[in-house]
Amino acid sequence: MFLKRCSFIVVLLALVTVGTTFAQEETVQTYSGYIDSEVTVKEYPIDLLEGQAVLITAEATSGDLDPMIYLLGPSGSIVASNDDRSSDTYDSALGYVAAESGKHILQMTRYEGSDTSGNYRLTITIGDESILAELDNLTRIQLSGTPQTLDTPHFRIHYTFEGVDAVTESYLEAVALTVEEVWSIEIEQMGWPAPPTDGVLGGDGRYDVYLVDLIGAGEGALGYASPESIVGDNPNTPEVVEEYAGVSYLAVENDFDDVSGGTAISLMRATFAHEFHHAIQFGYDVNDEHDWYYEATATWMETAAVTKDEDGTGYVSYTFEYPELCFGTENDPGDGQMMYGEWLFIQMLVDMYGNDVLYELWANIGKYEGFEALEHTLDAYGATIPFVLANYRIKNLARDYALAPEFDATVWLENTITDVGRWTFTGQGIQELGANYYRVDVEPAVYYAGMVNDGGALELWAIGVTFEKVEATPLGRGGNFDTSKYEDVYLLVFNPRYGDIDDCTYYDYDIDLTTAKGVPGEPLISFPATYYERLR
C-alpha cells in the first residue's frame, strides 16, 4: 500500500500569544449581521488590557458565506487572523492574548477574493488565558476515546486506548522515544531552528503530536503537519526576519497495521522525521506557492535523519520516469507524488555546496516566493537555476547518490539514436527545466548535434560514460562531441526556461546529428560512475 508521506493541511488560525496571566470574570458578547458584495466588512471595537485573552468565533448562519476574521491591535496592525478554523468547516475562530492595552478592532469579512454572502453570528469572549482552552475543541483533532497525554521534554503526545484511534503501550513508548530522537538530530545536531510555540493550545507550550487512525479514516496519508497561525517573525530565528512564520501540530498514524513495505515502528520513524521537518519549515513560511520546497526537503530529511528507516527512495522511480515534466510541478500523473522524489535535488544541493545551503534556502523562502527564493540562494554561490538543474538532470543519469542501490530505477530513455540524420521526441516534448535523454549508438567518431524547430528554447549536453566517471559537455544550441572515448554516450535535451509551475508548457524540437571534423568541446561536469546503469 503506497501512500503519500503527508499532505500538509493549511488551516491558518489565530496566534495565541503567551502573556501575563490576567485573572478576571469572563464577559461574552454576541453579534449578528450580513456580508455581501455591497457590505464586505463590518468592524467591532474590543477594549483589552495587556494580558487579557479574547476568544472570537464567527459562524455562517445562512447563504454560502465563507467567514474570515481579523483582529487589529491599537496601532492598527493585524495581530491575529483566521479563515477556516479546521479542515472540515469554513467557520472561523481565533484566540489572542493582548500584548498591549488599548482599543482593538475586530474585522468581520469574507474570504479574500470570494463572492460569498450570508448571515453570520459572532461570539466574543474576554477573560484570562483559560478561555483559550476551547480552541482545542474547535480546531484540534478529537480522538475516538478518552483523550490522554504523554509529555516528553519537547513534545506533548495526544493519544487514546479506545476506539479506532487506539494505540498500544509499546507503540506509544516507541513514539515517545522517536520524537525526542528526531528533535535531537534535526534541532540540536543539524542546527535547524525549533518551531515557534503555540502557547496554550494543546495544553502547554510543548509541540503537539496526535496519534490518530489516518489510514482507516481514508486520509490517504501516513501523517500530516497542520499549520495553524501566522506569528509573523519566528523568535527562534533571530538572524532571519520572516513575515509568514507559523505554529502547527502533527497527526501521525496510530498503528500502521494496514501499510506494507516496512515495520510499523520503521514507518512511524520515517513519518515523524518527515512531518516534524514540516513544522520547522512553517517556522520560516507556512504557505509558499511552491509546495515542492516542503515535500522535497522533508523527504530528504528522512534520508538524513533516520537513514535506516527512510522511505524516500520509494519515490525515486516515479520521478525518474517523468524527467520531461517541469521541475516542481504538482501536475504529474501521480497527483503530486513527483515532488517527493525531488529530494534528490535537495541532496544534490548539499553535495555541491554543503549543508549550509539548505538553511540559506529556507531563510530565503521566508523572504521570497517561488523560484525567487532559489535564485537568491544560488546567486550567493555564483550559480543559476538553469545551470544547477542541468547538473541535476545529469546527476540523475549518473545515479550519483549514496542511496542509489535502493532506487531500482534509471531515468527514462526517450530514444536511441542509431545513425546520422534528424531525430525527434517520442512523447510530448519537454516542459520548463525538464529533460529528454537519448542514447547515441553510432560508430566511434566526432559528431555534431544541433537543436532545430524548438524556437531557440532548448539546449544540448553530450554525456560520456567510462567505467570510472560520467562527464558532460555543454553543446548549447549545437556543438561537436567525441564518442570514441566512452563506453556509453548520451545526448541530453534540456529546457532552461522556468516560470509558473502550475502552468507548464511542452516545447517541441528536433535534433540534427551529422559527422564533424571540428574539435569537440571540453567536459564541464563530472560525476563518479559508481552507481551508473545503462539506459535501456
Protein backbone atom coordinates (compact mmCIF):
# COMPACT_ATOMS: atom_id res chain seq x y z
CA MET A 1 0.00 0.00 0.00
CA PHE A 2 1.89 3.06 -1.26
CA LEU A 3 0.69 6.27 0.33
CA LYS A 4 1.99 9.79 0.28
CA ARG A 5 4.09 10.52 3.30
CA CYS A 6 1.99 13.59 4.02
CA SER A 7 -0.31 16.19 2.62
CA PHE A 8 0.16 19.08 4.96
CA ILE A 9 -3.12 20.76 5.69
CA VAL A 10 -3.21 24.54 5.69
CA VAL A 11 -5.71 25.74 8.29
CA LEU A 12 -4.49 29.13 9.46
CA LEU A 13 -5.77 30.08 12.88
CA ALA A 14 -5.01 33.00 15.10
CA LEU A 15 -1.81 33.37 17.02
CA VAL A 16 -2.15 32.58 20.69
CA THR A 17 0.41 34.76 22.41
CA VAL A 18 1.54 33.70 25.85
CA GLY A 19 1.29 36.80 28.01
CA THR A 20 0.88 37.72 31.62
CA THR A 21 -1.92 35.80 33.34
CA PHE A 22 -4.87 38.14 33.87
CA ALA A 23 -7.45 36.86 36.34
CA GLN A 24 -10.97 38.23 35.83
CA GLU A 25 -14.52 37.18 35.20
CA GLU A 26 -15.42 36.26 31.66
CA THR A 27 -17.55 38.56 29.54
CA VAL A 28 -19.35 37.30 26.44
CA GLN A 29 -20.77 39.42 23.63
CA THR A 30 -22.66 38.15 20.58
CA TYR A 31 -23.41 39.96 17.34
CA SER A 32 -25.15 39.07 14.11
CA GLY A 33 -25.04 40.63 10.66
CA TYR A 34 -24.91 40.13 6.93
CA ILE A 35 -22.00 40.19 4.49
CA ASP A 36 -22.33 40.51 0.71
CA SER A 37 -20.74 42.33 -2.23
CA GLU A 38 -22.12 45.70 -1.08
CA VAL A 39 -21.08 45.41 2.58
CA THR A 40 -17.95 43.26 2.66
CA VAL A 41 -16.52 44.29 6.05
CA LYS A 42 -18.01 45.09 9.44
CA GLU A 43 -15.97 46.31 12.41
CA TYR A 44 -16.41 45.76 16.16
CA PRO A 45 -14.29 47.57 18.81
CA ILE A 46 -12.86 45.44 21.64
CA ASP A 47 -11.15 47.07 24.65
CA LEU A 48 -8.39 44.85 26.07
CA LEU A 49 -5.84 45.27 28.82
CA GLU A 50 -2.35 43.86 28.48
CA GLY A 51 -2.51 40.16 29.39
CA GLN A 52 -6.23 39.78 28.77
CA ALA A 53 -7.30 36.98 26.44
CA VAL A 54 -10.00 37.10 23.81
CA LEU A 55 -11.66 34.16 22.04
CA ILE A 56 -13.60 35.00 18.88
CA THR A 57 -15.75 32.68 16.76
CA ALA A 58 -17.55 33.52 13.51
CA GLU A 59 -20.19 31.17 12.13
CA ALA A 60 -22.17 31.42 8.90
CA THR A 61 -25.89 31.01 9.60
CA SER A 62 -27.25 31.36 6.06
CA GLY A 63 -26.19 31.54 2.42
CA ASP A 64 -22.77 30.41 1.22
CA LEU A 65 -20.76 32.84 3.36
CA ASP A 66 -17.12 31.88 3.96
CA PRO A 67 -16.30 33.93 7.09
CA MET A 68 -12.89 35.44 7.73
CA ILE A 69 -11.89 37.48 10.77
CA TYR A 70 -9.02 39.85 11.52
CA LEU A 71 -8.06 41.36 14.86
CA LEU A 72 -6.23 44.69 14.69
CA GLY A 73 -4.16 45.99 17.60
CA PRO A 74 -4.18 49.57 18.97
CA SER A 75 -1.67 50.62 16.29
CA GLY A 76 -3.94 49.37 13.52
CA SER A 77 -1.76 46.42 12.51
CA ILE A 78 -3.13 42.86 12.27
CA VAL A 79 -2.28 40.87 15.41
CA ALA A 80 -4.36 37.75 14.62
CA SER A 81 -6.50 36.36 11.81
CA ASN A 82 -8.32 33.22 10.74
CA ASP A 83 -10.05 31.84 7.68
CA ASP A 84 -11.10 28.24 8.39
CA ARG A 85 -10.81 27.03 11.96
CA SER A 86 -10.46 23.37 10.89
CA SER A 87 -10.28 21.25 7.76
CA ASP A 88 -13.99 20.40 7.77
CA THR A 89 -15.59 23.84 8.12
CA TYR A 90 -15.44 27.34 6.66
CA ASP A 91 -16.30 28.88 10.03
CA SER A 92 -13.59 30.87 11.81
CA ALA A 93 -12.06 31.05 15.28
CA LEU A 94 -9.15 32.88 16.83
CA GLY A 95 -7.63 33.35 20.25
CA TYR A 96 -5.29 36.12 21.33
CA VAL A 97 -3.59 37.41 24.46
CA ALA A 98 -3.21 41.20 24.33
CA ALA A 99 0.38 42.36 24.07
CA GLU A 100 -0.66 45.92 25.00
CA SER A 101 -3.65 47.74 26.42
CA GLY A 102 -5.98 49.68 24.16
CA LYS A 103 -8.77 49.53 21.65
CA HIS A 104 -8.60 46.56 19.30
CA ILE A 105 -10.76 46.27 16.19
CA LEU A 106 -12.36 43.04 15.03
CA GLN A 107 -12.99 42.98 11.29
CA MET A 108 -15.66 40.54 10.13
CA THR A 109 -15.39 39.85 6.40
CA ARG A 110 -15.43 37.04 3.85
CA TYR A 111 -12.60 35.01 2.32
CA GLU A 112 -10.47 37.30 0.21
CA GLY A 113 -11.35 37.15 -3.47
CA SER A 114 -14.58 35.22 -2.94
CA ASP A 115 -18.12 36.33 -3.80
CA THR A 116 -19.86 34.54 -0.93
CA SER A 117 -22.65 36.11 1.10
CA GLY A 118 -24.96 35.37 4.03
CA ASN A 119 -25.75 35.95 7.67
CA TYR A 120 -23.23 35.36 10.43
CA ARG A 121 -23.02 35.14 14.21
CA LEU A 122 -20.03 36.48 16.15
CA THR A 123 -19.19 35.44 19.70
CA ILE A 124 -16.52 37.40 21.59
CA THR A 125 -15.34 36.08 24.96
CA ILE A 126 -12.90 38.10 27.10
CA GLY A 127 -11.14 36.70 30.16
CA ASP A 128 -7.86 35.11 31.24
CA GLU A 129 -5.88 32.56 29.22
CA SER A 130 -8.06 29.69 30.39
CA ILE A 131 -10.76 30.71 27.91
CA LEU A 132 -8.43 29.76 25.07
CA ALA A 133 -8.67 26.08 26.02
CA GLU A 134 -11.87 26.00 23.96
CA LEU A 135 -9.74 26.47 20.83
CA ASP A 136 -8.60 22.87 21.20
CA ASN A 137 -12.17 21.67 20.78
CA LEU A 138 -12.76 24.00 17.84
CA THR A 139 -9.55 23.47 15.93
CA ARG A 140 -7.72 20.34 17.03
CA ILE A 141 -8.22 16.60 16.47
CA GLN A 142 -10.90 14.88 18.55
CA LEU A 143 -9.81 11.34 19.39
CA SER A 144 -12.19 8.36 19.31
CA GLY A 145 -11.79 7.54 23.02
CA THR A 146 -10.83 9.17 26.29
CA PRO A 147 -8.01 11.57 25.39
CA GLN A 148 -4.75 11.16 27.26
CA THR A 149 -1.38 12.89 27.00
CA LEU A 150 2.22 11.81 27.40
CA ASP A 151 4.76 14.59 27.88
CA THR A 152 8.40 14.43 26.81
CA PRO A 153 10.84 17.33 27.22
CA HIS A 154 9.78 18.92 23.90
CA PHE A 155 6.51 17.23 22.89
CA ARG A 156 3.01 16.55 24.17
CA ILE A 157 1.69 13.32 22.64
CA HIS A 158 -2.12 13.07 22.47
CA TYR A 159 -3.47 9.52 22.32
CA THR A 160 -6.23 7.18 23.41
CA PHE A 161 -6.53 3.47 24.23
CA GLU A 162 -10.13 3.32 22.97
CA GLY A 163 -11.88 3.20 19.59
CA VAL A 164 -10.38 3.38 16.10
CA ASP A 165 -7.59 5.72 17.25
CA ALA A 166 -6.39 3.34 19.98
CA VAL A 167 -2.67 2.77 20.42
CA THR A 168 -0.72 0.10 22.26
CA GLU A 169 1.62 0.79 25.17
CA SER A 170 4.61 -0.41 23.16
CA TYR A 171 3.77 1.80 20.17
CA LEU A 172 3.27 4.82 22.44
CA GLU A 173 6.63 4.19 24.06
CA ALA A 174 8.30 3.96 20.64
CA VAL A 175 6.72 7.28 19.58
CA ALA A 176 7.95 8.98 22.76
CA LEU A 177 11.50 7.79 22.10
CA THR A 178 11.34 8.73 18.41
CA VAL A 179 10.10 12.29 18.83
CA GLU A 180 12.94 13.19 21.18
CA GLU A 181 15.49 11.42 18.97
CA VAL A 182 14.31 13.37 15.93
CA TRP A 183 14.37 16.62 17.92
CA SER A 184 17.96 15.87 18.94
CA ILE A 185 19.00 15.16 15.34
CA GLU A 186 17.16 17.90 13.48
CA ILE A 187 17.35 20.70 16.07
CA GLU A 188 20.40 20.07 18.23
CA GLN A 189 22.76 18.21 15.89
CA MET A 190 21.82 19.59 12.48
CA GLY A 191 21.08 23.08 13.78
CA TRP A 192 17.57 23.70 12.41
CA PRO A 193 15.55 26.25 14.43
CA ALA A 194 12.83 24.93 16.72
CA PRO A 195 9.27 25.54 15.54
CA PRO A 196 7.59 28.52 17.22
CA THR A 197 5.46 27.61 20.22
CA ASP A 198 1.66 27.55 20.03
CA GLY A 199 1.31 28.84 23.60
CA VAL A 200 -1.52 27.14 25.46
CA LEU A 201 -3.03 25.26 22.53
CA GLY A 202 -2.87 21.56 23.28
CA GLY A 203 -2.43 22.29 26.97
CA ASP A 204 1.01 23.90 27.15
CA GLY A 205 3.89 25.17 25.03
CA ARG A 206 5.24 21.77 24.01
CA TYR A 207 4.89 20.73 20.38
CA ASP A 208 1.68 18.70 19.93
CA VAL A 209 1.53 15.30 18.23
CA TYR A 210 -1.77 13.47 17.76
CA LEU A 211 -1.85 9.68 17.20
CA VAL A 212 -4.92 9.02 15.08
CA ASP A 213 -6.30 6.46 12.62
CA LEU A 214 -5.49 8.29 9.38
CA ILE A 215 -5.45 5.28 7.05
CA GLY A 216 -8.73 3.80 8.26
CA ALA A 217 -10.34 7.23 8.04
CA GLY A 218 -9.34 7.47 4.38
CA GLU A 219 -6.96 10.41 4.81
CA GLY A 220 -4.59 8.94 2.20
CA ALA A 221 -1.54 9.85 4.29
CA LEU A 222 0.66 8.31 6.96
CA GLY A 223 0.83 11.66 8.74
CA TYR A 224 0.37 15.34 8.16
CA ALA A 225 1.51 18.67 9.51
CA SER A 226 -1.17 21.30 10.05
CA PRO A 227 -0.06 24.93 10.20
CA GLU A 228 -2.45 26.91 12.38
CA SER A 229 -1.45 30.50 12.91
CA ILE A 230 0.86 33.09 11.44
CA VAL A 231 3.19 34.58 14.01
CA GLY A 232 4.98 36.82 11.51
CA ASP A 233 8.60 36.60 12.66
CA ASN A 234 9.81 33.37 14.24
CA PRO A 235 11.53 34.19 17.56
CA ASN A 236 13.70 31.08 17.15
CA THR A 237 15.44 32.54 14.07
CA PRO A 238 16.91 35.83 15.37
CA GLU A 239 19.14 36.13 12.29
CA VAL A 240 16.15 35.95 9.91
CA VAL A 241 13.09 38.19 9.79
CA GLU A 242 10.07 36.27 8.49
CA GLU A 243 6.63 37.57 7.62
CA TYR A 244 4.70 34.29 7.43
CA ALA A 245 6.17 32.00 10.08
CA GLY A 246 3.52 29.91 11.75
CA VAL A 247 2.77 27.45 14.54
CA SER A 248 1.48 23.96 13.81
CA TYR A 249 0.77 20.47 15.12
CA LEU A 250 1.29 16.94 13.74
CA ALA A 251 -1.01 13.99 13.20
CA VAL A 252 0.63 10.57 12.83
CA GLU A 253 -0.97 7.19 12.05
CA ASN A 254 -1.80 5.34 15.27
CA ASP A 255 -0.64 1.83 14.31
CA PHE A 256 0.42 1.42 10.61
CA ASP A 257 -1.26 -2.00 10.63
CA ASP A 258 -2.64 -1.60 7.11
CA VAL A 259 0.61 -0.44 5.48
CA SER A 260 3.04 -2.77 3.72
CA GLY A 261 6.67 -2.11 2.94
CA GLY A 262 8.14 -1.85 6.42
CA THR A 263 7.57 -2.42 10.12
CA ALA A 264 5.15 -0.18 11.98
CA ILE A 265 7.96 1.36 14.02
CA SER A 266 10.16 1.97 10.99
CA LEU A 267 7.32 3.67 9.10
CA MET A 268 6.43 5.74 12.14
CA ARG A 269 10.02 6.94 12.48
CA ALA A 270 10.28 7.94 8.83
CA THR A 271 6.90 9.66 9.01
CA PHE A 272 7.77 11.65 12.09
CA ALA A 273 11.17 12.74 10.76
CA HIS A 274 9.39 13.95 7.61
CA GLU A 275 6.44 15.66 9.29
CA PHE A 276 8.45 17.33 12.03
CA HIS A 277 10.58 18.97 9.40
CA HIS A 278 7.39 20.50 8.02
CA ALA A 279 6.91 22.05 11.45
CA ILE A 280 10.42 23.51 11.19
CA GLN A 281 9.65 24.77 7.67
CA PHE A 282 6.49 26.51 8.86
CA GLY A 283 8.76 28.48 11.18
CA TYR A 284 10.06 30.14 8.01
CA ASP A 285 6.90 30.28 5.86
CA VAL A 286 3.61 28.42 6.30
CA ASN A 287 2.48 28.57 2.68
CA ASP A 288 5.00 29.34 -0.07
CA GLU A 289 3.46 28.99 -3.53
CA HIS A 290 5.96 26.19 -4.33
CA ASP A 291 4.90 23.08 -2.40
CA TRP A 292 7.88 21.13 -3.73
CA TYR A 293 10.17 23.02 -1.35
CA TYR A 294 8.30 21.49 1.58
CA GLU A 295 7.97 17.92 0.33
CA ALA A 296 11.39 17.58 -1.28
CA THR A 297 13.20 18.89 1.81
CA ALA A 298 11.10 16.85 4.27
CA THR A 299 11.62 13.65 2.25
CA TRP A 300 15.35 14.39 2.12
CA MET A 301 15.25 14.78 5.90
CA GLU A 302 14.06 11.17 6.19
CA THR A 303 17.23 10.03 4.44
CA ALA A 304 19.42 12.30 6.55
CA ALA A 305 17.88 11.85 10.00
CA VAL A 306 16.62 8.24 10.09
CA THR A 307 18.51 6.70 7.21
CA LYS A 308 17.81 3.06 8.08
CA ASP A 309 14.08 3.78 8.26
CA GLU A 310 13.76 6.23 5.37
CA ASP A 311 11.02 5.78 2.80
CA GLY A 312 12.16 8.46 0.35
CA THR A 313 13.86 6.08 -2.05
CA GLY A 314 10.43 4.68 -2.87
CA TYR A 315 9.56 7.88 -4.77
CA VAL A 316 12.67 7.97 -6.96
CA SER A 317 11.45 5.62 -9.68
CA TYR A 318 8.39 7.78 -10.20
CA THR A 319 10.46 10.96 -10.51
CA PHE A 320 12.90 9.25 -12.89
CA GLU A 321 10.02 8.13 -15.09
CA TYR A 322 8.90 11.67 -15.93
CA PRO A 323 12.02 13.82 -16.42
CA GLU A 324 10.28 15.81 -19.18
CA LEU A 325 7.81 17.42 -16.75
CA CYS A 326 8.59 20.86 -15.41
CA PHE A 327 10.58 20.84 -12.21
CA GLY A 328 8.50 21.45 -9.09
CA THR A 329 5.13 20.76 -10.67
CA GLU A 330 2.26 19.05 -8.86
CA ASN A 331 0.53 18.35 -12.18
CA ASP A 332 2.02 14.91 -12.74
CA PRO A 333 0.16 11.64 -13.39
CA GLY A 334 0.52 10.72 -9.71
CA ASP A 335 -1.22 13.87 -8.45
CA GLY A 336 1.86 15.41 -6.90
CA GLN A 337 3.95 12.37 -5.98
CA MET A 338 6.85 13.51 -8.15
CA MET A 339 7.88 16.35 -5.85
CA TYR A 340 8.55 13.84 -3.05
CA GLY A 341 11.14 12.20 -5.30
CA GLU A 342 12.74 15.58 -5.94
CA TRP A 343 14.51 15.10 -2.59
CA LEU A 344 17.34 14.13 -4.91
CA PHE A 345 17.62 17.80 -5.89
CA ILE A 346 17.99 18.75 -2.23
CA GLN A 347 20.68 16.10 -1.85
CA MET A 348 22.44 17.46 -4.92
CA LEU A 349 22.48 20.98 -3.41
CA VAL A 350 24.09 19.56 -0.27
CA ASP A 351 26.61 17.62 -2.36
CA MET A 352 27.50 20.74 -4.35
CA TYR A 353 27.55 23.42 -1.65
CA GLY A 354 27.39 21.77 1.79
CA ASN A 355 24.67 21.66 4.44
CA ASP A 356 24.54 25.44 4.91
CA VAL A 357 22.86 25.85 1.53
CA LEU A 358 19.62 24.38 2.94
CA TYR A 359 19.47 26.79 5.86
CA GLU A 360 20.11 29.63 3.42
CA LEU A 361 17.41 28.32 1.08
CA TRP A 362 14.79 28.21 3.83
CA ALA A 363 15.78 31.64 5.13
CA ASN A 364 15.15 32.91 1.59
CA ILE A 365 11.84 31.03 1.39
CA GLY A 366 10.87 33.11 4.43
CA LYS A 367 11.59 36.27 2.42
CA TYR A 368 10.65 35.45 -1.18
CA GLU A 369 8.07 33.46 -3.11
CA GLY A 370 8.53 30.61 -5.56
CA PHE A 371 11.69 30.38 -7.64
CA GLU A 372 12.88 33.76 -6.37
CA ALA A 373 13.97 32.10 -3.12
CA LEU A 374 16.09 29.57 -5.02
CA GLU A 375 17.50 32.29 -7.27
CA HIS A 376 18.74 34.30 -4.27
CA THR A 377 20.20 31.19 -2.66
CA LEU A 378 22.14 30.12 -5.75
CA ASP A 379 23.28 33.65 -6.50
CA ALA A 380 25.41 33.55 -3.33
CA TYR A 381 27.28 30.60 -4.88
CA GLY A 382 27.64 32.20 -8.31
CA ALA A 383 25.15 29.75 -9.82
CA THR A 384 21.83 29.97 -11.65
CA ILE A 385 18.72 27.82 -11.65
CA PRO A 386 19.24 26.56 -15.27
CA PHE A 387 22.84 25.57 -14.58
CA VAL A 388 22.02 23.75 -11.32
CA LEU A 389 19.02 21.98 -12.86
CA ALA A 390 21.15 20.82 -15.80
CA ASN A 391 23.55 19.39 -13.19
CA TYR A 392 20.61 17.67 -11.56
CA ARG A 393 19.46 16.04 -14.79
CA ILE A 394 23.00 14.78 -15.45
CA LYS A 395 23.48 13.57 -11.86
CA ASN A 396 20.24 11.60 -12.14
CA LEU A 397 21.57 9.82 -15.23
CA ALA A 398 24.76 9.00 -13.31
CA ARG A 399 22.71 7.97 -10.23
CA ASP A 400 25.41 9.62 -8.14
CA TYR A 401 23.67 9.23 -4.79
CA ALA A 402 24.71 7.24 -1.72
CA LEU A 403 21.28 5.55 -1.62
CA ALA A 404 21.28 4.66 -5.34
CA PRO A 405 21.46 0.88 -4.64
CA GLU A 406 17.94 1.27 -3.18
CA PHE A 407 16.49 3.06 -6.24
CA ASP A 408 15.77 0.14 -8.59
CA ALA A 409 15.31 2.69 -11.39
CA THR A 410 17.07 4.72 -14.06
CA VAL A 411 15.89 7.86 -15.84
CA TRP A 412 13.51 7.42 -18.77
CA LEU A 413 15.22 6.82 -22.12
CA GLU A 414 13.40 8.83 -24.79
CA ASN A 415 15.02 7.13 -27.78
CA THR A 416 18.21 5.60 -29.15
CA ILE A 417 19.99 7.42 -31.98
CA THR A 418 21.50 4.84 -34.31
CA ASP A 419 22.62 6.95 -37.30
CA VAL A 420 23.18 10.49 -38.51
CA GLY A 421 20.08 12.42 -39.52
CA ARG A 422 17.14 14.11 -37.84
CA TRP A 423 15.69 12.69 -34.61
CA THR A 424 12.75 13.79 -32.53
CA PHE A 425 10.96 13.03 -29.30
CA THR A 426 8.56 10.13 -28.83
CA GLY A 427 6.45 11.74 -26.10
CA GLN A 428 5.01 15.25 -25.91
CA GLY A 429 8.17 17.36 -25.73
CA ILE A 430 9.91 18.96 -22.76
CA GLN A 431 8.46 21.31 -20.15
CA GLU A 432 10.33 24.01 -18.24
CA LEU A 433 13.53 22.72 -16.54
CA GLY A 434 12.69 19.24 -17.85
CA ALA A 435 14.85 16.97 -19.98
CA ASN A 436 14.87 14.12 -22.51
CA TYR A 437 17.66 11.52 -22.63
CA TYR A 438 18.89 9.92 -25.90
CA ARG A 439 21.39 7.12 -26.08
CA VAL A 440 23.78 7.59 -29.01
CA ASP A 441 24.68 4.21 -30.52
CA VAL A 442 26.78 5.10 -33.59
CA GLU A 443 30.27 4.37 -34.91
CA PRO A 444 33.06 5.94 -32.79
CA ALA A 445 33.83 9.38 -34.25
CA VAL A 446 33.38 13.10 -33.77
CA TYR A 447 29.79 14.25 -34.38
CA TYR A 448 27.87 17.49 -34.44
CA ALA A 449 24.48 17.67 -32.72
CA GLY A 450 22.23 20.71 -33.07
CA MET A 451 18.77 21.80 -31.97
CA VAL A 452 16.18 22.75 -34.61
CA ASN A 453 12.45 23.53 -34.69
CA ASP A 454 12.35 24.48 -30.99
CA GLY A 455 12.07 28.24 -31.31
CA GLY A 456 15.50 28.71 -29.79
CA ALA A 457 14.28 27.49 -26.41
CA LEU A 458 16.31 24.35 -25.67
CA GLU A 459 19.93 23.33 -25.25
CA LEU A 460 22.04 20.18 -25.60
CA TRP A 461 24.56 18.39 -23.43
CA ALA A 462 26.75 15.48 -24.59
CA ILE A 463 27.30 12.91 -21.84
CA GLY A 464 30.03 10.28 -21.97
CA VAL A 465 30.39 7.34 -19.60
CA THR A 466 33.56 5.41 -18.78
CA PHE A 467 33.99 2.75 -16.14
CA GLU A 468 35.07 5.44 -13.68
CA LYS A 469 33.06 8.57 -14.41
CA VAL A 470 30.15 10.26 -16.15
CA GLU A 471 31.17 13.55 -17.73
CA ALA A 472 29.04 16.11 -19.55
CA THR A 473 29.96 18.65 -22.19
CA PRO A 474 27.68 21.65 -22.87
CA LEU A 475 26.81 21.98 -26.57
CA GLY A 476 24.46 24.93 -26.28
CA ARG A 477 22.34 25.16 -29.40
CA GLY A 478 24.77 22.86 -31.16
CA GLY A 479 28.32 21.58 -30.92
CA ASN A 480 30.84 18.78 -31.51
CA PHE A 481 31.37 15.77 -29.28
CA ASP A 482 33.60 12.69 -29.47
CA THR A 483 32.02 9.24 -28.96
CA SER A 484 35.26 7.28 -29.30
CA LYS A 485 36.43 7.79 -25.68
CA TYR A 486 33.39 6.35 -23.94
CA GLU A 487 31.61 3.10 -23.26
CA ASP A 488 28.22 4.84 -23.44
CA VAL A 489 27.22 8.18 -24.92
CA TYR A 490 24.02 10.20 -24.44
CA LEU A 491 22.53 13.46 -25.62
CA LEU A 492 20.57 15.39 -23.01
CA VAL A 493 17.99 17.83 -24.35
CA PHE A 494 17.37 20.37 -21.59
CA ASN A 495 14.83 23.17 -21.23
CA PRO A 496 16.47 26.03 -19.25
CA ARG A 497 13.30 28.11 -19.07
CA TYR A 498 11.22 28.32 -15.90
CA GLY A 499 8.23 30.17 -14.55
CA ASP A 500 4.75 29.19 -13.35
CA ILE A 501 4.93 25.56 -12.20
CA ASP A 502 1.13 25.38 -12.31
CA ASP A 503 1.03 26.35 -15.99
CA CYS A 504 3.77 24.35 -17.72
CA THR A 505 4.24 24.17 -21.50
CA TYR A 506 5.60 21.37 -23.67
CA TYR A 507 8.29 22.50 -26.14
CA ASP A 508 8.70 20.69 -29.46
CA TYR A 509 12.10 20.13 -31.05
CA ASP A 510 14.25 18.06 -33.40
CA ILE A 511 17.91 17.04 -33.16
CA ASP A 512 20.17 17.03 -36.21
CA LEU A 513 23.16 14.66 -35.95
CA THR A 514 25.96 14.81 -38.52
CA THR A 515 29.60 13.74 -38.68
CA ALA A 516 32.08 16.51 -37.94
CA LYS A 517 35.75 17.36 -38.36
CA GLY A 518 35.96 20.11 -35.77
CA VAL A 519 37.41 19.98 -32.27
CA PRO A 520 34.97 18.55 -29.70
CA GLY A 521 34.05 20.56 -26.62
CA GLU A 522 35.55 20.01 -23.19
CA PRO A 523 33.60 18.40 -20.32
CA LEU A 524 32.27 20.82 -17.72
CA ILE A 525 30.54 18.48 -15.26
CA SER A 526 31.74 15.12 -13.95
CA PHE A 527 30.23 12.54 -11.58
CA PRO A 528 31.52 9.15 -10.40
CA ALA A 529 30.08 6.21 -12.35
CA THR A 530 29.88 4.04 -9.22
CA TYR A 531 26.10 3.53 -9.47
CA TYR A 532 25.58 4.28 -13.14
CA GLU A 533 23.38 1.83 -15.08
CA ARG A 534 22.94 1.88 -18.85
CA LEU A 535 19.60 3.25 -20.01
CA ARG A 536 17.51 0.77 -21.97
